[in-house]
Coordinates of C-alpha atoms and ligand atoms in Angstrom, one line a residue:
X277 CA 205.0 68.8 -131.9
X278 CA 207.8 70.2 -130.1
X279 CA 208.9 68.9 -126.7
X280 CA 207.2 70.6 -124.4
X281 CA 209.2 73.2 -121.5
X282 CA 208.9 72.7 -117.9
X283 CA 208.1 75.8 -115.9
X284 CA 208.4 76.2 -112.3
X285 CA 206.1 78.6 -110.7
X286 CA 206.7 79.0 -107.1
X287 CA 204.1 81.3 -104.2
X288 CA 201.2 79.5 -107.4
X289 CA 198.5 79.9 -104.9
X290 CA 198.8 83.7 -104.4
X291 CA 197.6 86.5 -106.4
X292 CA 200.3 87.5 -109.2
X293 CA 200.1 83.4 -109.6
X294 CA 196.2 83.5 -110.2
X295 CA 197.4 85.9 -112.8
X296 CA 200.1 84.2 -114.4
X297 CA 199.6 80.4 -114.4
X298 CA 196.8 81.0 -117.2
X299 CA 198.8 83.5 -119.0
X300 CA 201.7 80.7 -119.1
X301 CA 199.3 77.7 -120.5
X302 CA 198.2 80.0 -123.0
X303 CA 201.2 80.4 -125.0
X304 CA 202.1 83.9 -123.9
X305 CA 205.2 82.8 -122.4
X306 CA 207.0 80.5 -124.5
X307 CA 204.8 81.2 -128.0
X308 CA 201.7 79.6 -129.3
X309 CA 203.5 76.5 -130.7
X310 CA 205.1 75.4 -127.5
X311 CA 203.6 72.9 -125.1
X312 CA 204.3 73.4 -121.1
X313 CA 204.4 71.7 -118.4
X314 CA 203.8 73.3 -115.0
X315 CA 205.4 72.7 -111.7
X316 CA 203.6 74.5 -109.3
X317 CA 205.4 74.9 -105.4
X318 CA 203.2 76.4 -102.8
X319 CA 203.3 76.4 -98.5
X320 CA 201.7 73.4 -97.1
X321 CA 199.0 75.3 -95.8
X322 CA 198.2 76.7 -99.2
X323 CA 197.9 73.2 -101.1
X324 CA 194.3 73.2 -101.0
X325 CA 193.7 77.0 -102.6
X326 CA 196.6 75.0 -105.2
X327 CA 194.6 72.7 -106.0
X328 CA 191.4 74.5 -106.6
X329 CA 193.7 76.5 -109.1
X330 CA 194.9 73.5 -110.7
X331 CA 191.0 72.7 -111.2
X332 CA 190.8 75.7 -113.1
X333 CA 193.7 75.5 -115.5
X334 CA 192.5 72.2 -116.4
X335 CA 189.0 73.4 -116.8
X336 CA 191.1 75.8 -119.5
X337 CA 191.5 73.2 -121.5
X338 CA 194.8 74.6 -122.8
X339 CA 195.8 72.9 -125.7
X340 CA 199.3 73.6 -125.3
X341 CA 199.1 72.8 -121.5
X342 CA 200.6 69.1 -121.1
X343 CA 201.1 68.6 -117.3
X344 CA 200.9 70.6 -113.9
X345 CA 201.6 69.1 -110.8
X346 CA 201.7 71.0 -107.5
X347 CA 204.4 70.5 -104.6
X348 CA 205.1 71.9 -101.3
X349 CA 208.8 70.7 -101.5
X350 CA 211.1 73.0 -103.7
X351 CA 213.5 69.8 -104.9
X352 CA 210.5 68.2 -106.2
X353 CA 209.1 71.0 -108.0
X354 CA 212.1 72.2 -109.3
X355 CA 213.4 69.2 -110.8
X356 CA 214.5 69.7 -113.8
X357 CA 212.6 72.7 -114.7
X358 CA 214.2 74.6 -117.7
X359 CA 212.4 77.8 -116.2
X360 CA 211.8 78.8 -112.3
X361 CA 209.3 82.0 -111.8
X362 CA 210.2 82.3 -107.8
X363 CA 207.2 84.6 -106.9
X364 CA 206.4 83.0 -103.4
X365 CA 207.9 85.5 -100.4
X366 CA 207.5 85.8 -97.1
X367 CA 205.2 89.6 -96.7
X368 CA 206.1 92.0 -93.9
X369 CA 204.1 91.1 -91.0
X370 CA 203.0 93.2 -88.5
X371 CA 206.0 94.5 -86.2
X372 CA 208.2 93.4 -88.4
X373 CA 211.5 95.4 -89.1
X374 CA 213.0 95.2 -92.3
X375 CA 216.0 93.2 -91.4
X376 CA 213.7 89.7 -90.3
X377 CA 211.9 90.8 -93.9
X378 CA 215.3 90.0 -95.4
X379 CA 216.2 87.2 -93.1
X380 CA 213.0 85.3 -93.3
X381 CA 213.5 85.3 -97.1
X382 CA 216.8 85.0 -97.3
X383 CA 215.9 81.8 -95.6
X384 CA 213.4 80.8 -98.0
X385 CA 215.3 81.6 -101.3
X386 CA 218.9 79.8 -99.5
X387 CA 216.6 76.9 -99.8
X388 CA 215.5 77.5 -102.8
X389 CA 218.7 78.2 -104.8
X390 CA 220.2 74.9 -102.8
X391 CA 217.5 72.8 -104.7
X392 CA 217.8 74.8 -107.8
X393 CA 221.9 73.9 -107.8
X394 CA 221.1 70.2 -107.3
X395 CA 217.8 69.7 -109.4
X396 CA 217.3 72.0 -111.6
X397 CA 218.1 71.5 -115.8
X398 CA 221.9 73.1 -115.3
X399 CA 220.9 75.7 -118.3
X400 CA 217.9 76.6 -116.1
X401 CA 216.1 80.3 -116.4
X402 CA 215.4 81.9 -112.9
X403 CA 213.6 84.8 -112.6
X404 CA 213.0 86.3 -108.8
X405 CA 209.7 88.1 -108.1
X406 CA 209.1 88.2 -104.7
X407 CA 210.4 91.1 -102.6
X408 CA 213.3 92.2 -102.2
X409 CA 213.9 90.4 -105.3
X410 CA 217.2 91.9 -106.1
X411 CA 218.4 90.2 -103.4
X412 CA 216.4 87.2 -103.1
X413 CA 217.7 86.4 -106.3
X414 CA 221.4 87.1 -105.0
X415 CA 220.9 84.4 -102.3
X416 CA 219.4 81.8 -104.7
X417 CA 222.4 82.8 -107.3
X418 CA 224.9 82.3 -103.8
X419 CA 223.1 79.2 -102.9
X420 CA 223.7 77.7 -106.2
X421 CA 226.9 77.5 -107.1
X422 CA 227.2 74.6 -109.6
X423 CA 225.0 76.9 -112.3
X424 CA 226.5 79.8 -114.2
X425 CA 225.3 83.0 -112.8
X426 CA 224.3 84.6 -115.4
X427 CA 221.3 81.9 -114.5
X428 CA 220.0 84.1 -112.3
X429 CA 217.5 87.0 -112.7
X430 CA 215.7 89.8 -110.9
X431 CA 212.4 91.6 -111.8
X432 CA 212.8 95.2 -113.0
X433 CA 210.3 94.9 -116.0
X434 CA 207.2 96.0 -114.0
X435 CA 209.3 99.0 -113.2
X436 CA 210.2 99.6 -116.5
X437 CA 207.1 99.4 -118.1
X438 CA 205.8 101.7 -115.6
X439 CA 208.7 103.8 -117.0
X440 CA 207.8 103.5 -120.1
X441 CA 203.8 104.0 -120.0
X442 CA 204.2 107.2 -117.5
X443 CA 206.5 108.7 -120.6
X444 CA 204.2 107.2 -123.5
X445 CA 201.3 109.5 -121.2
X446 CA 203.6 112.5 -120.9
X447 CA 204.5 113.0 -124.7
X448 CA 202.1 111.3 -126.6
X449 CA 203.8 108.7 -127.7
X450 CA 202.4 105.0 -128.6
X451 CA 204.6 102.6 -125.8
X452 CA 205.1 100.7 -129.2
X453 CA 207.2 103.6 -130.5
X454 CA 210.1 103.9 -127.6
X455 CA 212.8 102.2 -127.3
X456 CA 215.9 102.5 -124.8
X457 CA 214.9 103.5 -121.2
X458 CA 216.9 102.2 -119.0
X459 CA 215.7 101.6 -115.2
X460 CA 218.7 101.0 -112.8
X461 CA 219.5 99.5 -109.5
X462 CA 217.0 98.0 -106.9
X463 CA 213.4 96.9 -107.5
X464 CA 212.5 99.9 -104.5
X465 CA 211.6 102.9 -104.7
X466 CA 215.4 104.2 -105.0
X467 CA 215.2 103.1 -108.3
X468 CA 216.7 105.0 -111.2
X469 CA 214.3 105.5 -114.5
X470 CA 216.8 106.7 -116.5
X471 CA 215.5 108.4 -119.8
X472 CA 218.4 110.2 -121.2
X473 CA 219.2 107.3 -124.1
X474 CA 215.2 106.9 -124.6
X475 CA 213.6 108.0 -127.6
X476 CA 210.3 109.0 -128.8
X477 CA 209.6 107.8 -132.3
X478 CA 213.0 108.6 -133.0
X479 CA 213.1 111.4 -131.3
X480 CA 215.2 112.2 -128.0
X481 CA 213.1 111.4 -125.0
X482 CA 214.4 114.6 -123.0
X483 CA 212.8 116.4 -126.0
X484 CA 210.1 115.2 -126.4
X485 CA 209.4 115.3 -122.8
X486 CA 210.5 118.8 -122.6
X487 CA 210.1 119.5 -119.4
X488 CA 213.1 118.6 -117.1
X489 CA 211.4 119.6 -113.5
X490 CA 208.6 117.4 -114.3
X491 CA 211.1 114.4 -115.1
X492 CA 213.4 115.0 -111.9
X493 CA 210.4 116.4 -109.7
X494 CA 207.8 114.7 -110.7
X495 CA 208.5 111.6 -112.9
X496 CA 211.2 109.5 -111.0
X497 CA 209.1 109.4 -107.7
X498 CA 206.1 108.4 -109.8
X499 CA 207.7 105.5 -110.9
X500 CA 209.4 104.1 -107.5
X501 CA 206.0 105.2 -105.7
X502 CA 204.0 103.0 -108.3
X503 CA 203.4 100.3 -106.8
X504 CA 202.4 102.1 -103.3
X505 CA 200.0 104.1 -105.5
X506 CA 198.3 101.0 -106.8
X507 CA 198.0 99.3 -102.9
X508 CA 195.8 102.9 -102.2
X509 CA 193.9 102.5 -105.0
X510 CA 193.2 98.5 -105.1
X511 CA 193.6 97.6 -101.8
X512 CA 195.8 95.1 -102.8
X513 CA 199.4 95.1 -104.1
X514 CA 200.1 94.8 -108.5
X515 CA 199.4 91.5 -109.5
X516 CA 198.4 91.2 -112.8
X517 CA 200.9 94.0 -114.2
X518 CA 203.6 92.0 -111.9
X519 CA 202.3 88.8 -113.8
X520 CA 202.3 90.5 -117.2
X521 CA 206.1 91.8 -116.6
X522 CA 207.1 88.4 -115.5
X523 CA 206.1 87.4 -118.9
X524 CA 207.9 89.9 -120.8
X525 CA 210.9 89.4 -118.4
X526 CA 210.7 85.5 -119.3
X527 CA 210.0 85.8 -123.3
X528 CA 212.1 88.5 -123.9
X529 CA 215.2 86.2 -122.6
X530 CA 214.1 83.3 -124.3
X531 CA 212.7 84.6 -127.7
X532 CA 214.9 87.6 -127.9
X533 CA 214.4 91.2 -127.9
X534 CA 215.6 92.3 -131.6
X535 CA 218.1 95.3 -130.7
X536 CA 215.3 96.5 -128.1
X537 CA 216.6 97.5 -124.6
X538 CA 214.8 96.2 -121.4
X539 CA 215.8 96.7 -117.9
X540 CA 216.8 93.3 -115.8
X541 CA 218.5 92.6 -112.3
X542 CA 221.1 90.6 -113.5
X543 CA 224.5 89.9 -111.7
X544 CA 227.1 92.6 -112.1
X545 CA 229.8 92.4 -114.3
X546 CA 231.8 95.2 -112.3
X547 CA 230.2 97.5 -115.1
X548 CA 229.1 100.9 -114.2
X549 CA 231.0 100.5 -110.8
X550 CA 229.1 98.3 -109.8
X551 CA 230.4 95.6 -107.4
X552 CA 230.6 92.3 -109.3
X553 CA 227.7 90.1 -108.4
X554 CA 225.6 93.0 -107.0
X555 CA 222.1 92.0 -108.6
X556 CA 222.2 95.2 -110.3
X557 CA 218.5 96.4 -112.8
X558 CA 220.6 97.0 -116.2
X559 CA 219.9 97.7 -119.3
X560 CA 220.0 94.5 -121.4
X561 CA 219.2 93.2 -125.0
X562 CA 218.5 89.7 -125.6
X563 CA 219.0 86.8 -128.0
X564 CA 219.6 83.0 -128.7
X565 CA 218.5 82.8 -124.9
X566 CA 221.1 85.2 -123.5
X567 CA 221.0 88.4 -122.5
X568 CA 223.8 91.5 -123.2
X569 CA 224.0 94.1 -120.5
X570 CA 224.2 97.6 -123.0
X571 CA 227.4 98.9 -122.2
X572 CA 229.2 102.3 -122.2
X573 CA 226.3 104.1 -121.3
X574 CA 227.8 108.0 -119.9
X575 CA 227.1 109.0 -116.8
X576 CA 226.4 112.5 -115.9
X577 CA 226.8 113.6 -112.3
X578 CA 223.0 113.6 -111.9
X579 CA 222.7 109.9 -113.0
X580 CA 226.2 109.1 -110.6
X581 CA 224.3 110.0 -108.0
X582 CA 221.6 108.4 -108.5
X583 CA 222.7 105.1 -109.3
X584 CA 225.0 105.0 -106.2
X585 CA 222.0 106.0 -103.9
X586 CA 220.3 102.5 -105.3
X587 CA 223.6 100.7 -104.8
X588 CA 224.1 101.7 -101.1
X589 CA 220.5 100.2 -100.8
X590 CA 221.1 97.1 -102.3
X591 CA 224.5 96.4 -100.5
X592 CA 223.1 97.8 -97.0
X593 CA 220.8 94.6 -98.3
X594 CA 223.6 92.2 -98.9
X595 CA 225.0 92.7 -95.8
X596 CA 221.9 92.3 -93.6
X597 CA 221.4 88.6 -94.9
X598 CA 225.5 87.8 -95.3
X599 CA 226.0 85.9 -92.0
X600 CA 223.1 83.4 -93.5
X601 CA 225.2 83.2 -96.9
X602 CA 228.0 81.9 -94.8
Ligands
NAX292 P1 200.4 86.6 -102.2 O1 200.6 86.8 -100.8 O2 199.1 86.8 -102.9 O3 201.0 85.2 -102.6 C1 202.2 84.7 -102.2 C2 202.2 83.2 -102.2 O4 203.5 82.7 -101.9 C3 201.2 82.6 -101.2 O5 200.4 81.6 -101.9 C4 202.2 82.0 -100.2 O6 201.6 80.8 -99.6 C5 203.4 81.6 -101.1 N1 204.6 81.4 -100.4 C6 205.1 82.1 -99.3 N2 206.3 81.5 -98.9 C7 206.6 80.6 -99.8 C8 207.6 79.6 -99.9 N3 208.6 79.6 -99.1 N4 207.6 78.8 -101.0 C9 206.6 78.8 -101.8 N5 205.5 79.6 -101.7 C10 205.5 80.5 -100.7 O7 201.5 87.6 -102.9 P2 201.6 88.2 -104.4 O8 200.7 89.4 -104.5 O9 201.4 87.1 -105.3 O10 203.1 88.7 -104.4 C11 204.2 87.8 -104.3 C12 205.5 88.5 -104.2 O11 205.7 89.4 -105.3 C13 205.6 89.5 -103.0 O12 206.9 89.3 -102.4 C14 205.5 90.8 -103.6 O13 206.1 91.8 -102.8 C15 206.3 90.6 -104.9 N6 206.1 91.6 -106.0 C16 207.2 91.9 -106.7 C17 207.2 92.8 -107.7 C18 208.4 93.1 -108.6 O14 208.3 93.9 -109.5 N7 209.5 92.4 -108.4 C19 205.9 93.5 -108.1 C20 204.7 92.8 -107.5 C21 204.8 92.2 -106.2 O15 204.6 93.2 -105.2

């Protein structure tokens, strides 16, 4: 039996945690043969909806789950965790601008990055959820500065498997069968979908798509207006999808991704003129645990632009929150 991985869910009480917790003690995570133990970090206020989830999982009867334990105090529930899912965010409240958005969880993920550095297994995964997670996970990657960097992670998988589904719908194509989109820059809608490098069962995506107005016009607003689309239609912002890329987020940097590309907020490298530690959506491959950013990708003019557009966004960010960074 191997020994079993400690994962850290944080915001466990909320929706894309309903969705993800069961996932986890299934095996979809970590793989079938892998016992986990969950550390679940919730508000104070939200202990009692915890526990009533905690109920459930253990009414699962997960054979691979061997421990959860809920907190409301981030250096108890991350310590040492091998894995931290940081979904829990402060949400826009009404009359709120977007500069207390970015302060009030600035606030939040200072803290938790600070508890992160001191608790945390020093080889720790972190992967950022909660919005703006780009630069949530900047703060907690600032906050912590006795782990490497390259620790620290920020969701662009829902994005680009939106990317990838809207393009499998468009040409026909089973998602299985293409490989090498690339979404870029912020988790917002200034994101960049870049399908230039894609292909359609071997086939070049601009090809097979075949239709360049629809991909400029059309296509790339689709995909950054997604999850806006889904809150008319639901009611209720992604959850499950945002659970489900969590997971492929997670296992794909873990387990590896066998040549495949997938798009991650990772810290820049100063690539693609990107500032360094700009947490910048990529494309990456992974293996033995670590992930490659894909490098000497060419730009076109069209591509420039856009990826500066989501750059400007995401330092405007940076700069709103750096007086708490200080
Ligand atoms: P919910 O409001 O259902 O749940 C959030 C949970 O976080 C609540 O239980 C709340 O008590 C908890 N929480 C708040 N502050 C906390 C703190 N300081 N420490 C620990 N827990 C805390 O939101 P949900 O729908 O689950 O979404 C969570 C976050 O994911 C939001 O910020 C949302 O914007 C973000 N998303 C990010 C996506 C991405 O692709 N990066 C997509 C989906 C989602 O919109």
């Amino acid at each position: 039996m191997k020994t079993p991985v400690r994962v850290a869910v944080t915001g466990a009480a909320g929706q894309i945690g309903y969705a993800i917790l069961f996932r986890i003690a299934n095996g979809d995570l970590l793989g079938k043969d892998q016992p986990v133990i969950l550390s679940l970090l919730d508000l104070p206020q939200a202990q009692k909806a915890l526990n009533g989830v905690i109920m459930e999982l253990n009414d699962c009867a997960f054979p691979l789950l061997a421990g959860v334990t809920p907190s409301d105090d981030p250096r108890v529930a991350f310590k040492d965790v091998d894995i931290a899912i940081l979904v829990g965010s402060r949400p826009r409240g009404p009359g709120m601008e977007r500069s207390d958005l970015l302060a009030a969880n600035a606030e939040i993920f200072k803290v938790q990055g600070k508890a992160l550095n001191d608790v945390a297994k020093r080889d720790v995964k972190v992967l950022v959820v909660g919005n703006p997670a780009n630069t949530n996970a900047y703060i907690a990657m600032k906050s912590a500065p006795d782990l490497p960097k390259e620790n620290f992670t920020a969701m662009l998988r829902l994005d680009h498997n939106r990317a990838v589904s809207m393009l499998s719908e468009k040409t026909g194509t089973p998602v299985k069968d293409i490989e090498k989109m690339a979404v870029w820059g912020n988790h917002s809608p200034s994101m960049y979908a870049d399908y230039r490098n894609a292909t359609a069962a071997g086939k070049p995506m601009p090809e097979a798509v075949n239709d360049e107005a629809w991909y400029k016009d059309t296509y790339l607003s689709a995909v950054g207006k997604r999850g806006a689309a889904i809150i008319e239609a639901r009611g209720l912002s992604s959850a499950a999808s945002a659970a489900n890329a969590a997971i492929d987020h997670v296992r794909d940097w873990v387990l590896g991704t066998n040549g495949k590309w997938v798009s991650m907020g990772v810290p820049s490298d100063g690539s693609y003129g990107v500032p360094e530690d700009v947490m910048f959506g990529v494309p990456c491959t992974c293996e033995n645990g670590k992930y490659t950013r894909v490098k000497g990708i060419e730009m076109d003019e069209f591509s420039k632009g856009r990826i500066q557009h989501t750059l400007n966004e995401l330092l405007e960010e940076q700069a709103a929150v750096a007086d708490l960074l200080k």
